[in-house]
Coordinates of C-alpha atoms in Angstrom, one line a residue:
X1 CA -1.4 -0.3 -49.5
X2 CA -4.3 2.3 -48.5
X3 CA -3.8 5.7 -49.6
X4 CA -4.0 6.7 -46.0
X5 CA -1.3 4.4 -45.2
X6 CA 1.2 5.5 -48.0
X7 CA 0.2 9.2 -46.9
X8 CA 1.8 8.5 -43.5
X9 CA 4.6 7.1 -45.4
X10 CA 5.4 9.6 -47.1
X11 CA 5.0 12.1 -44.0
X12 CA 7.1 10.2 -42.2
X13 CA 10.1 10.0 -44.9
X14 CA 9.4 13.8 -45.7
X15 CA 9.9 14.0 -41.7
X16 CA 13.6 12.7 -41.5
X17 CA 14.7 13.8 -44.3
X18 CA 13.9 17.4 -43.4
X19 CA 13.5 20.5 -45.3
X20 CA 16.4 20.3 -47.7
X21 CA 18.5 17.0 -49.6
X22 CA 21.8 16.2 -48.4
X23 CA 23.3 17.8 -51.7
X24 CA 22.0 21.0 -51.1
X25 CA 22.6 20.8 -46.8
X26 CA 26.3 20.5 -47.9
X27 CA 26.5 23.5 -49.8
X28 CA 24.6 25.5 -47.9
X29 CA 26.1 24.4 -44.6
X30 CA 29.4 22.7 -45.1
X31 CA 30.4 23.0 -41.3
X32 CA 27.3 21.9 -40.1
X33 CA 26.0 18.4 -39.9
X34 CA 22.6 17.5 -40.5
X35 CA 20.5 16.9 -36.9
X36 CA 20.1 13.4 -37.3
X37 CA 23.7 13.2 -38.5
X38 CA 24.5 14.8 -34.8
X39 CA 22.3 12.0 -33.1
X40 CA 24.2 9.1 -34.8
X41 CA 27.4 10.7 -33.4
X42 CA 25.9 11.1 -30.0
X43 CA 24.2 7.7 -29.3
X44 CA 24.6 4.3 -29.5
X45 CA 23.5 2.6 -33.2
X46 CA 20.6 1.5 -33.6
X47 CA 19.7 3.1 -30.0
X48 CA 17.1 6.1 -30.7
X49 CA 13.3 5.4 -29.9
X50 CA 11.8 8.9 -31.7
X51 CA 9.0 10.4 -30.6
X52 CA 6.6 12.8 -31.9
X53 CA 7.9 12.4 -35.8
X54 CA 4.8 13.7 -37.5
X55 CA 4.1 16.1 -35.5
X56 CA 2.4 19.2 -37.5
X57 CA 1.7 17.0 -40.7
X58 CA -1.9 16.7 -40.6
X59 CA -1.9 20.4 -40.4
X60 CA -4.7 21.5 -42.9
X61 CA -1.8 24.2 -43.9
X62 CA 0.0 23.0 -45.9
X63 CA 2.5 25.7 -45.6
X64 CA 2.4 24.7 -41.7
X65 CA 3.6 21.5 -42.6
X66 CA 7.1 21.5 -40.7
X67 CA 9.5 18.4 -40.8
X68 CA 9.1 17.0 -36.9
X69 CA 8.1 20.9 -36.2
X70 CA 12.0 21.5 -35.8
X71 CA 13.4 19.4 -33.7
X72 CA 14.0 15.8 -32.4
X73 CA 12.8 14.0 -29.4
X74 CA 13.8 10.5 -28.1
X75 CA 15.4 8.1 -25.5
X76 CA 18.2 6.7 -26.5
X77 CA 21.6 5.3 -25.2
X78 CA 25.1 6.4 -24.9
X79 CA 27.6 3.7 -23.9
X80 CA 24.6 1.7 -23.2
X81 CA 23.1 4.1 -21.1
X82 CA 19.2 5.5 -21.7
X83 CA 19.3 9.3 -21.7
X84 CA 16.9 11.8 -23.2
X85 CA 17.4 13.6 -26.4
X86 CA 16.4 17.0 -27.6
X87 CA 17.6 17.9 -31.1
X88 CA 17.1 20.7 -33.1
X89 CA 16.7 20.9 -36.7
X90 CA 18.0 23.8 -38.3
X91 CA 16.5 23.5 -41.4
X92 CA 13.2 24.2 -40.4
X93 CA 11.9 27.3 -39.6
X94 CA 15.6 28.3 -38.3
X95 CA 15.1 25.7 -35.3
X96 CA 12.8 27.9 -34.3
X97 CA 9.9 26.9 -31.6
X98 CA 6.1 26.8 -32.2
X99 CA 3.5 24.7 -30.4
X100 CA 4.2 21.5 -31.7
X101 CA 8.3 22.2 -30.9
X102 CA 7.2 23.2 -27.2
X103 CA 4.9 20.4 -26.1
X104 CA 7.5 18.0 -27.7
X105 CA 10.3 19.6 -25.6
X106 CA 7.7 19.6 -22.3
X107 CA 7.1 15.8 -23.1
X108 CA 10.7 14.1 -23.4
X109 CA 11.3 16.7 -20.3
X110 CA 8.7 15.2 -18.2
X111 CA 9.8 11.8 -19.4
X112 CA 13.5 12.4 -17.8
X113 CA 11.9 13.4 -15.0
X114 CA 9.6 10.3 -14.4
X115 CA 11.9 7.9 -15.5
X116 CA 15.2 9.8 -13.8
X117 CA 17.0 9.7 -17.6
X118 CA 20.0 12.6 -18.1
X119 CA 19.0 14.7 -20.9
X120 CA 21.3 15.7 -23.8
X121 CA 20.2 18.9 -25.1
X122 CA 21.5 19.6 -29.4
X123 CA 20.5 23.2 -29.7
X124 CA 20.9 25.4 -32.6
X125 CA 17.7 27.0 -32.7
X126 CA 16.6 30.4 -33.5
X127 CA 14.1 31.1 -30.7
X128 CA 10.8 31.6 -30.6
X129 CA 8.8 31.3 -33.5
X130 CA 7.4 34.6 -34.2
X131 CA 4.7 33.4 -36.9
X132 CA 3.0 31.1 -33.9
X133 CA 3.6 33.4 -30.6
X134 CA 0.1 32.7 -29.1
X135 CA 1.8 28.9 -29.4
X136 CA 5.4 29.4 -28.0
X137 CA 5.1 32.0 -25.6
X138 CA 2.2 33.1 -23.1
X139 CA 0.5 29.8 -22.5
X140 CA 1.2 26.8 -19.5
X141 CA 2.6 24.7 -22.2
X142 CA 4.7 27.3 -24.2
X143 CA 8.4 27.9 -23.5
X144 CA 8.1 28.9 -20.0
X145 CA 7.3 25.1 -19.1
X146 CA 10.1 24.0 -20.4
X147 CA 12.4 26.3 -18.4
X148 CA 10.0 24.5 -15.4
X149 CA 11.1 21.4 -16.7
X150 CA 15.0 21.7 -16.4
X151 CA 14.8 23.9 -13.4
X152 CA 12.5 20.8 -11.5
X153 CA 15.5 17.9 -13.4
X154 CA 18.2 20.2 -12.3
X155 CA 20.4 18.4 -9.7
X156 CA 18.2 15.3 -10.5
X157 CA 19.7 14.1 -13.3
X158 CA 21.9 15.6 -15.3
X159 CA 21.3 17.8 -18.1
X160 CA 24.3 18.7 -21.0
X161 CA 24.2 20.7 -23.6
X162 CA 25.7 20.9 -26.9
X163 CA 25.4 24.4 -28.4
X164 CA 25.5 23.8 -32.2
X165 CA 24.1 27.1 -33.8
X166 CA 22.2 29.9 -32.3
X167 CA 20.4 29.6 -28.8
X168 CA 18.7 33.3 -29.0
X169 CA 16.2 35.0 -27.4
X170 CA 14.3 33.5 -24.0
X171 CA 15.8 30.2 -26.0
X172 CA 19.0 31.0 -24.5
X173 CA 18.2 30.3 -21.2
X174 CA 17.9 26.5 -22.5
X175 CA 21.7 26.5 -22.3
X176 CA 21.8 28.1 -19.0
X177 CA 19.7 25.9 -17.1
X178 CA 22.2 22.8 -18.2
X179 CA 25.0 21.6 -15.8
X180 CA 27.1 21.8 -18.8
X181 CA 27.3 23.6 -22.2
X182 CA 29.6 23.1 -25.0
X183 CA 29.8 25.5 -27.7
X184 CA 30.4 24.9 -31.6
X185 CA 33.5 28.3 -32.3
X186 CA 31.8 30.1 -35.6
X187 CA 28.6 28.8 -35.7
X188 CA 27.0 28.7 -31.9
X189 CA 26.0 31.6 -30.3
X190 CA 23.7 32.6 -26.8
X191 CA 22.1 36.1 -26.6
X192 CA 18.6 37.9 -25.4
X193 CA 18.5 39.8 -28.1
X194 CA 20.4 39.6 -31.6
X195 CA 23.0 42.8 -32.6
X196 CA 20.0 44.3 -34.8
X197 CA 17.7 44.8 -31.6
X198 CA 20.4 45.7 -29.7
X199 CA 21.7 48.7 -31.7
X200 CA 17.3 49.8 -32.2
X201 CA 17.4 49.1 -28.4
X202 CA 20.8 50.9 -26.8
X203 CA 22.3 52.3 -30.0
X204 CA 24.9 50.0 -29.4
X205 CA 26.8 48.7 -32.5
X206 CA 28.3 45.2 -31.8
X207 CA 28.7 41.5 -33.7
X208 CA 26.7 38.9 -33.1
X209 CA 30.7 36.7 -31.8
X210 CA 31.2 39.8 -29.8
X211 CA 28.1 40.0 -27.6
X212 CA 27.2 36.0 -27.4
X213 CA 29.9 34.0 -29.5
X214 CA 31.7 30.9 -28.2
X215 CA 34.8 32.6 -27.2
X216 CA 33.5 35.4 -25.5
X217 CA 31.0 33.1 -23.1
X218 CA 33.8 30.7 -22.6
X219 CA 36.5 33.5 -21.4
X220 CA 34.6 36.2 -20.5
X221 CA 30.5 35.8 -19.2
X222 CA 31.3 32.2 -18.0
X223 CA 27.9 30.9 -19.5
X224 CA 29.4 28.3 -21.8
X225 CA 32.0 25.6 -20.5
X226 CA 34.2 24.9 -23.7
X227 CA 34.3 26.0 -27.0
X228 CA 35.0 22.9 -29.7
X229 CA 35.8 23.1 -33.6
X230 CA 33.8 21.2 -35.0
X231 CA 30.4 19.4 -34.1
X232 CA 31.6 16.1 -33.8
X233 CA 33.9 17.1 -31.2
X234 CA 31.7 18.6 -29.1
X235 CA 29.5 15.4 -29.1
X236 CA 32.2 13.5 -28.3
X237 CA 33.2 15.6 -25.0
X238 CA 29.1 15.4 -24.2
X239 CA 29.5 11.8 -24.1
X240 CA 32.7 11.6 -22.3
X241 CA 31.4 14.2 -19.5
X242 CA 28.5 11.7 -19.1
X243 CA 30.7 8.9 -18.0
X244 CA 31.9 11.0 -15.0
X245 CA 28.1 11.2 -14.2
X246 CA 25.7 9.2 -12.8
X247 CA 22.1 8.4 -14.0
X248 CA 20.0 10.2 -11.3
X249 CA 20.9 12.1 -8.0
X250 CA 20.3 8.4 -6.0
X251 CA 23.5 6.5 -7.5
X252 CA 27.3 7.6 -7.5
X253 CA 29.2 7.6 -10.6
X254 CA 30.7 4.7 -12.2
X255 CA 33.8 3.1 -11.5
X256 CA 35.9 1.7 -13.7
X257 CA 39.6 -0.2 -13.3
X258 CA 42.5 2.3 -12.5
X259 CA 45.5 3.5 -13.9
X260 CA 48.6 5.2 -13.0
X261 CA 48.8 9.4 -13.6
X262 CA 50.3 11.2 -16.0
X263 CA 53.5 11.5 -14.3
X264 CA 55.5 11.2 -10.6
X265 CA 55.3 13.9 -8.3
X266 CA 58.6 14.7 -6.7
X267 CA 59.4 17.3 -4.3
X268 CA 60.4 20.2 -6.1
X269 CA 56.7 20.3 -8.0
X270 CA 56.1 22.7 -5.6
X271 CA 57.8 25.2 -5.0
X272 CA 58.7 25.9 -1.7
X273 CA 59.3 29.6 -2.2
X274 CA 55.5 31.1 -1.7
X275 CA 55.7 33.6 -4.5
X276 CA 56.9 31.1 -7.3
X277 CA 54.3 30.6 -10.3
X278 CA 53.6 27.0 -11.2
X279 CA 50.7 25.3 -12.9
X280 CA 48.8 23.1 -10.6
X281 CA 48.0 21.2 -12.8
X282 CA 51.2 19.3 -12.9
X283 CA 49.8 19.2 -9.5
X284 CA 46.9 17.3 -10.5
X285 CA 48.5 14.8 -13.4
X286 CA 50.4 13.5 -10.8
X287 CA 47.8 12.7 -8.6
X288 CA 44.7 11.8 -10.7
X289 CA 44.5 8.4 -13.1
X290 CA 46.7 9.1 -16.7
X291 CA 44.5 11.4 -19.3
X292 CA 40.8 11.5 -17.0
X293 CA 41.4 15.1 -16.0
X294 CA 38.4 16.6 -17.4
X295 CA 38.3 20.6 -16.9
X296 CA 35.4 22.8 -16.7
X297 CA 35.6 26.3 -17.6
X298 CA 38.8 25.9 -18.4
X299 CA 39.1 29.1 -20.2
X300 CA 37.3 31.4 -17.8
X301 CA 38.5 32.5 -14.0
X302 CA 41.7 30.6 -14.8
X303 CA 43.0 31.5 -11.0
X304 CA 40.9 28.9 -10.3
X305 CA 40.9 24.8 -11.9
X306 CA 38.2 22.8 -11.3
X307 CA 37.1 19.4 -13.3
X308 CA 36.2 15.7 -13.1
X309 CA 39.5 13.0 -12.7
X310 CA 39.1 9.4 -11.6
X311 CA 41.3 8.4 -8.9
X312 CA 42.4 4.9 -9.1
X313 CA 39.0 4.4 -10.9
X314 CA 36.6 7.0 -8.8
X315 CA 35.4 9.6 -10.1
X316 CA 36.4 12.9 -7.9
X317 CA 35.7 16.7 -8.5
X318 CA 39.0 18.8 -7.9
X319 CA 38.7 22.9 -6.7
X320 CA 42.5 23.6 -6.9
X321 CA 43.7 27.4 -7.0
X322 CA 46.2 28.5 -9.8
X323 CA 49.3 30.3 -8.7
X324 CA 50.1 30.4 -11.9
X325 CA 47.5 32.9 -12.7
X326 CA 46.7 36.0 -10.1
X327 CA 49.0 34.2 -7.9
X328 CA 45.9 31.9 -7.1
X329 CA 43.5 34.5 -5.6
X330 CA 40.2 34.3 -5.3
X331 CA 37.9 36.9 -7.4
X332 CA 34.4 37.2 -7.9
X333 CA 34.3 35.0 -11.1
X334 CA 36.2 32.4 -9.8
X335 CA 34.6 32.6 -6.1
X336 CA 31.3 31.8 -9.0
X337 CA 33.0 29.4 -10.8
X338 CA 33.9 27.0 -7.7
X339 CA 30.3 27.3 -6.5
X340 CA 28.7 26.2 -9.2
X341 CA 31.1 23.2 -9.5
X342 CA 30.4 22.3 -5.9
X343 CA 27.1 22.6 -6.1
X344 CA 26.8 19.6 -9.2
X345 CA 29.5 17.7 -7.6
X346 CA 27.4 17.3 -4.2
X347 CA 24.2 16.5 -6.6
X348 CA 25.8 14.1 -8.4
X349 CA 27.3 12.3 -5.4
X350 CA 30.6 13.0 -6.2
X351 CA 33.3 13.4 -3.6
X352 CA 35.7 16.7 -3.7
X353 CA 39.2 17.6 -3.1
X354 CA 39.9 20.7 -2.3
X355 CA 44.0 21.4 -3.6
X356 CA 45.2 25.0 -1.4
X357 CA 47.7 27.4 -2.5
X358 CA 45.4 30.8 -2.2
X359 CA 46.9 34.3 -1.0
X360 CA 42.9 34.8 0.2
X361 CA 39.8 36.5 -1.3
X362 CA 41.0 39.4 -3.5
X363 CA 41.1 42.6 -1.7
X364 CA 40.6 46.4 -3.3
X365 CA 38.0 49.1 -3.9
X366 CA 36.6 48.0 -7.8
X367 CA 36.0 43.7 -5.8
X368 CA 34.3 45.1 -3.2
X369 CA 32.2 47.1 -5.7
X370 CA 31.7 43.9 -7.6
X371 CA 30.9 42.1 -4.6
X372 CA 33.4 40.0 -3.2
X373 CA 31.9 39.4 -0.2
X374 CA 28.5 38.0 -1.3
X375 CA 29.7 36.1 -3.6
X376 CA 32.8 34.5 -1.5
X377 CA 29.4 33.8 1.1
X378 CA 27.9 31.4 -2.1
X379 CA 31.3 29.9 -1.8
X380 CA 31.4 29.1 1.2
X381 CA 27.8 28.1 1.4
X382 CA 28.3 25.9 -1.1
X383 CA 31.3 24.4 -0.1
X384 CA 30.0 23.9 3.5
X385 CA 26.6 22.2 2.9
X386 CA 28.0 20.0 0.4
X387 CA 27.5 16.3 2.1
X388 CA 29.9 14.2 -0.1
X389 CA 33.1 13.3 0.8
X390 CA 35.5 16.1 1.4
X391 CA 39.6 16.0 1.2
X392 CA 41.5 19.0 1.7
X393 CA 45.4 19.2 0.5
X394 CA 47.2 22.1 1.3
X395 CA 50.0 22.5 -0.9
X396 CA 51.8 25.4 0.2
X397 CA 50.3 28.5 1.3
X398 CA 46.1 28.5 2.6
X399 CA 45.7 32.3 3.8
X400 CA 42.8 34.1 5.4
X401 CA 39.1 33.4 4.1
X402 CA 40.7 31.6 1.6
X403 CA 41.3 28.7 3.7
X404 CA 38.1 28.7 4.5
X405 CA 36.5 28.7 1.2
X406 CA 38.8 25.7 0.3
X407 CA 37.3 23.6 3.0
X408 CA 38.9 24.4 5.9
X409 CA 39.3 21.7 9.0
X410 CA 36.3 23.9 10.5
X411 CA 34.3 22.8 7.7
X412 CA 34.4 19.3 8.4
X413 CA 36.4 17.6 5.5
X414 CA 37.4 13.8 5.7
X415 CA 40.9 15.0 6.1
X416 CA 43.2 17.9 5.8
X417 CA 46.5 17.3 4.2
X418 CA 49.4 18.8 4.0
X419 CA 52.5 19.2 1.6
X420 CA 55.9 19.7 3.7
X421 CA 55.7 23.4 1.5
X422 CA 52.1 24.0 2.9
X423 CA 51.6 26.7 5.5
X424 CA 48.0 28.0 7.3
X425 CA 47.5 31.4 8.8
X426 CA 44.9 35.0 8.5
X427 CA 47.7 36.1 6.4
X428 CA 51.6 35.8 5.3
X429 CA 54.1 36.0 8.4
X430 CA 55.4 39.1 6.1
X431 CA 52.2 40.6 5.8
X432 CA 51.2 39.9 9.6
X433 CA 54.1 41.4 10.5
X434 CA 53.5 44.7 8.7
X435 CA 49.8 44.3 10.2
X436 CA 50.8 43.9 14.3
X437 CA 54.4 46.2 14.0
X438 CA 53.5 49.2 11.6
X439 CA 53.9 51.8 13.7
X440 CA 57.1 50.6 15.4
X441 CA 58.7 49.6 11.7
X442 CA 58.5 53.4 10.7
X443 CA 59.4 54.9 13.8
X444 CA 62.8 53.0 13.4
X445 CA 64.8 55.5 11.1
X446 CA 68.1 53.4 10.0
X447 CA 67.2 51.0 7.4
X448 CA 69.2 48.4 8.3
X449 CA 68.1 48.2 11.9
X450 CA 64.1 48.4 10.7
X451 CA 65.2 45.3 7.8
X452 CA 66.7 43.2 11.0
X453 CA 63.4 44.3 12.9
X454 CA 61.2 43.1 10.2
X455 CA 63.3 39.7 9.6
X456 CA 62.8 38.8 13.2
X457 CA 59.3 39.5 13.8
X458 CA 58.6 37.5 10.1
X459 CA 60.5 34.7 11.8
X460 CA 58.6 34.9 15.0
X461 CA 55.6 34.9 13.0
X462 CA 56.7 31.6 11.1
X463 CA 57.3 29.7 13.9
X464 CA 53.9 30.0 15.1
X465 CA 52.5 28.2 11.5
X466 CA 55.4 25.6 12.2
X467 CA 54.1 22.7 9.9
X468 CA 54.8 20.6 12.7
X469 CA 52.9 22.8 15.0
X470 CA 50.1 22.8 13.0
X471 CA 50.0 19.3 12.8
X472 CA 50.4 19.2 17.1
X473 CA 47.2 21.0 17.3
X474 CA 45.6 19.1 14.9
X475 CA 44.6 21.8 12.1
X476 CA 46.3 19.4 9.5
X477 CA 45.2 15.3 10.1
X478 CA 48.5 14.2 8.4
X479 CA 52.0 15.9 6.7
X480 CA 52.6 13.2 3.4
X481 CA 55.4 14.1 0.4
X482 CA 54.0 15.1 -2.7
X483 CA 55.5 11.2 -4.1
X484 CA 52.6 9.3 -1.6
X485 CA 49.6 12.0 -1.8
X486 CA 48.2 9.9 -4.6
X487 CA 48.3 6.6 -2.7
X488 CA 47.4 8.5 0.2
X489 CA 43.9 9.9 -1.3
X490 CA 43.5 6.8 -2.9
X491 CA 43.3 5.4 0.3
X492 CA 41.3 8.2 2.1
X493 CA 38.6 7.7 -0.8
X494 CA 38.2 4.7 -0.3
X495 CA 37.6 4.4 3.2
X496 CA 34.9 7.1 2.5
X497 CA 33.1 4.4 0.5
X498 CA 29.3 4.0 1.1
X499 CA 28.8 7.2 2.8
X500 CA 25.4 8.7 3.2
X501 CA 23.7 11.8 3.1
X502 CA 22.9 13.1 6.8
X503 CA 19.3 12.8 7.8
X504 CA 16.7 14.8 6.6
X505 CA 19.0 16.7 3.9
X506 CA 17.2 17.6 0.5
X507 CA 18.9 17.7 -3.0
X508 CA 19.2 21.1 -4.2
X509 CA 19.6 22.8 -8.0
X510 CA 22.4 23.5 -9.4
X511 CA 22.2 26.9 -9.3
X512 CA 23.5 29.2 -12.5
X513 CA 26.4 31.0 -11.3

């Protein structure tokens, strides 16, 4: 063996191994797992073609002699499937990026992109490093081409992120270009600038887990989609979320053989009473294929549930509103929260049903202030230039612009649906009669004449959102019990099969919220 030879040997073992021994990695970071630890979790064995291993070895430095320069680039396969792998190590330089970490980043990046390959992102990295700026930050091959990068594979193929440690600085927008981001509680975090710099900054005095911790961006910002325990769980949702997806933007998802839901629905899952709580998603387990309900920003804008099922095998996104929570309204987070789900559904080529029981777009002085009405518009926009399939159900009540951001019949879905509980109008029979008779209701002084008053103009107003009016006039396509609306979408979907994209239509990006 030529010195030369056992040189790159030893480089190369010095390389994986990292900066510290397994001994010491465990007592130093018992929750963590060691980044090529976190790849054999996330592929297939024996899968992972690395690229890039010795990069920053020949430096003359030797104190510039960084394991793989921090992080871990490759193709490999998850259930078989080739996707793109970013990793970073931890123990090196804090995961930090010089260079050598950029232009390995830029490279696998414009690999997906020739070869169409989803990228899965393993973050816990420190930022930019600050001993190398001329090399991370102001050149074309810096950080700023990597943001290029995921913005130019956004809604091409998709891109998910595990959030392992800390994503910080202009780092964190890693994370936020990703159709997906799963967060590590304790140990990941996403901020511009850490609780030091703030406080020098603002004079605010804050915690790291306060201003960019895994519960706060899953509840509160909306940044992150789920927050996991441990690291291996987290991996494990990144691989199950990639089943529901497809390679590239040209192919729908998988199928695979169906099975029944979770449960029957019966007639009473519903209640018939407009007012009465319930959790749609009881809604949802009877309708989608036993334990495929997979939820997206579960924990944020909870008046409104969206996530990936299969239906008797398909894969289908579901925007359903929560009565349960803010009687099911729609708000400026969860107008956000829909959008964005749209939007990657129609990338991805997966088709949508839309499940109804809204009150409308929140109304009031502070959502106005916040913007209700531009952000109900991205809705909207979203929801109407989406080109996959489109199923509306109405369950029970679709009111005012809240039909319409639910896909309503002027928006062109498939079909609408309708529960025997489900009732369309611009507003409650109650609240239209308040709207049309207001001055006649208090010009009537005895009580119990203006309550007999009220009673029949409410009924008047009923009868003209008759279920079985609506269905005369065609604003529903067909009136099914909640025990055949599985069977009933089953069959919808798949007579929807092989649909195309209208002429001339572009992909789009998946636009952060």
């Amino acid at each position: 063996m030529s010195p030369g030879t056992a040189d790159v040997l030893a480089a190369q073992e010095h390389a994986r191994r990292g900066n510290v021994s397994a001994d010491e990695h465990a007592a130093r970071w018992p929750d963590k797992l060691p980044v090529r630890e976190r790849l054999a979790l996330l592929l297939d064995p024996d899968s992972f073609v690395e690229d890039g291993l010795l990069a920053s070895a020949g430096d003359p430095d030797p104190a510039k002699v960084l394991p793989a320069d921090g992080v871990v680039t490759g193709v490999g396969r998850i259930d078989g499937r080739r996707v793109a792998v970013i990793a970073s190590d931890f123990t090196v330089k804090a995961g930090s990026w010089g260079a050598r970490t950029c232009e390995k980043q830029i490279r696998i990046l414009e690999r997906a992109d020739r070869d169409l390959l989803p990228v899965v992102y393993l973050v816990d990295a420190a930022g930019g490093r600050l001993t190398d700026q001329l090399g991370f930050f102001p050149g074309p091959r810096g950080a700023s081409a990597i943001f290029h990068q995921q913005v130019t594979l956004s809604g091409r193929v998709p891109q998910i992120c595990v959030l392992l440690g800390p994503s910080a600085a202009g780092g964190a927008y890693m994370p936020a270009f990703c159709d997906w981001v799963g967060m590590v509680e304790g140990n990941a975090s996403m901020y511009l600038a850490s609780p030091r710099v703030a406080e020098k900054v603002t004079g605010e005095i804050t915690s790291l887990e306060e201003m960019g911790g895994a519960e706060m961006h899953t509840s509160v910002s909306g940044c992150a989609d789920e927050r996991f325990g441990s690291d291996w769980e987290a991996i494990a949702a990144a691989r199950l979320l990639l089943s529901y997806l497809p390679d590239d933007y040209r192919s729908p998802p998988a199928s695979v053989p169906g099975v029944p839901p979770e449960r029957a629905l019966h007639d009473g899952v519903v209640p018939a009473d407009p007012n009465t709580p319930y959790d749609v998603r009881d809604v949802i387990e009877g309708v989608v294929d036993a334990g495929s309900f997979f939820e997206i920003k579960a924990r944020w804008a909870q008046e409104m549930v969206v996530g990936l099922a299969r239906l008797d095998g398909r894969v289908v996104g579901l925007v359903a509103n929560q009565p349960s929570v803010r009687s099911g309204a729609i708000f400026v987070d969860s107008a956000d929260k829909a959008t964005r789900f749209i939007s990657m559904c129609d990338a991805y080529n997966v088709p949508l049903l839309f499940l109804h029981d809204v009150p409308g777009f929140m109304v009031g002085a502070a959502v106005e202030r916040a913007g209700i009405i531009r952000h109900g518009a991205k809705l909207i926009a979203a929801m109407s230039s989406a080109d996959v399939p489109k199923i509306s159900v109405v369950l029970r009540k679709s009111y005012a612009a809240g039909n319409y951001a639910m896909c309503a019949p002027g928006f062109s879905p498939r079909a609408t649906l309708a529960l025997p509980t489900a009732t369309i109008g611009p507003m409650s029979p109650e609240a239209s009669t308040n709207a049309v008779y207001a001055n006649k209701i208090a010009a009537i002084a005895d009580p119990d004449e203006r309550a007999a008053f009220v009673a029949a103009r409410t009924a008047e107003q009923e009868r003209d959102l008759n279920l079985l009016r609506l269905a005369g006039e065609l604003v529903v396509d067909a009136v099914v019990p909640p025990a055949a609306l599985r069977a009933e979408l089953v069959a919808r979907l798949a007579d929807a099969e092989g649909w195309t994209r209208r002429s001339g239509r572009r992909h789009h990006l998946i636009s952060p919220v």
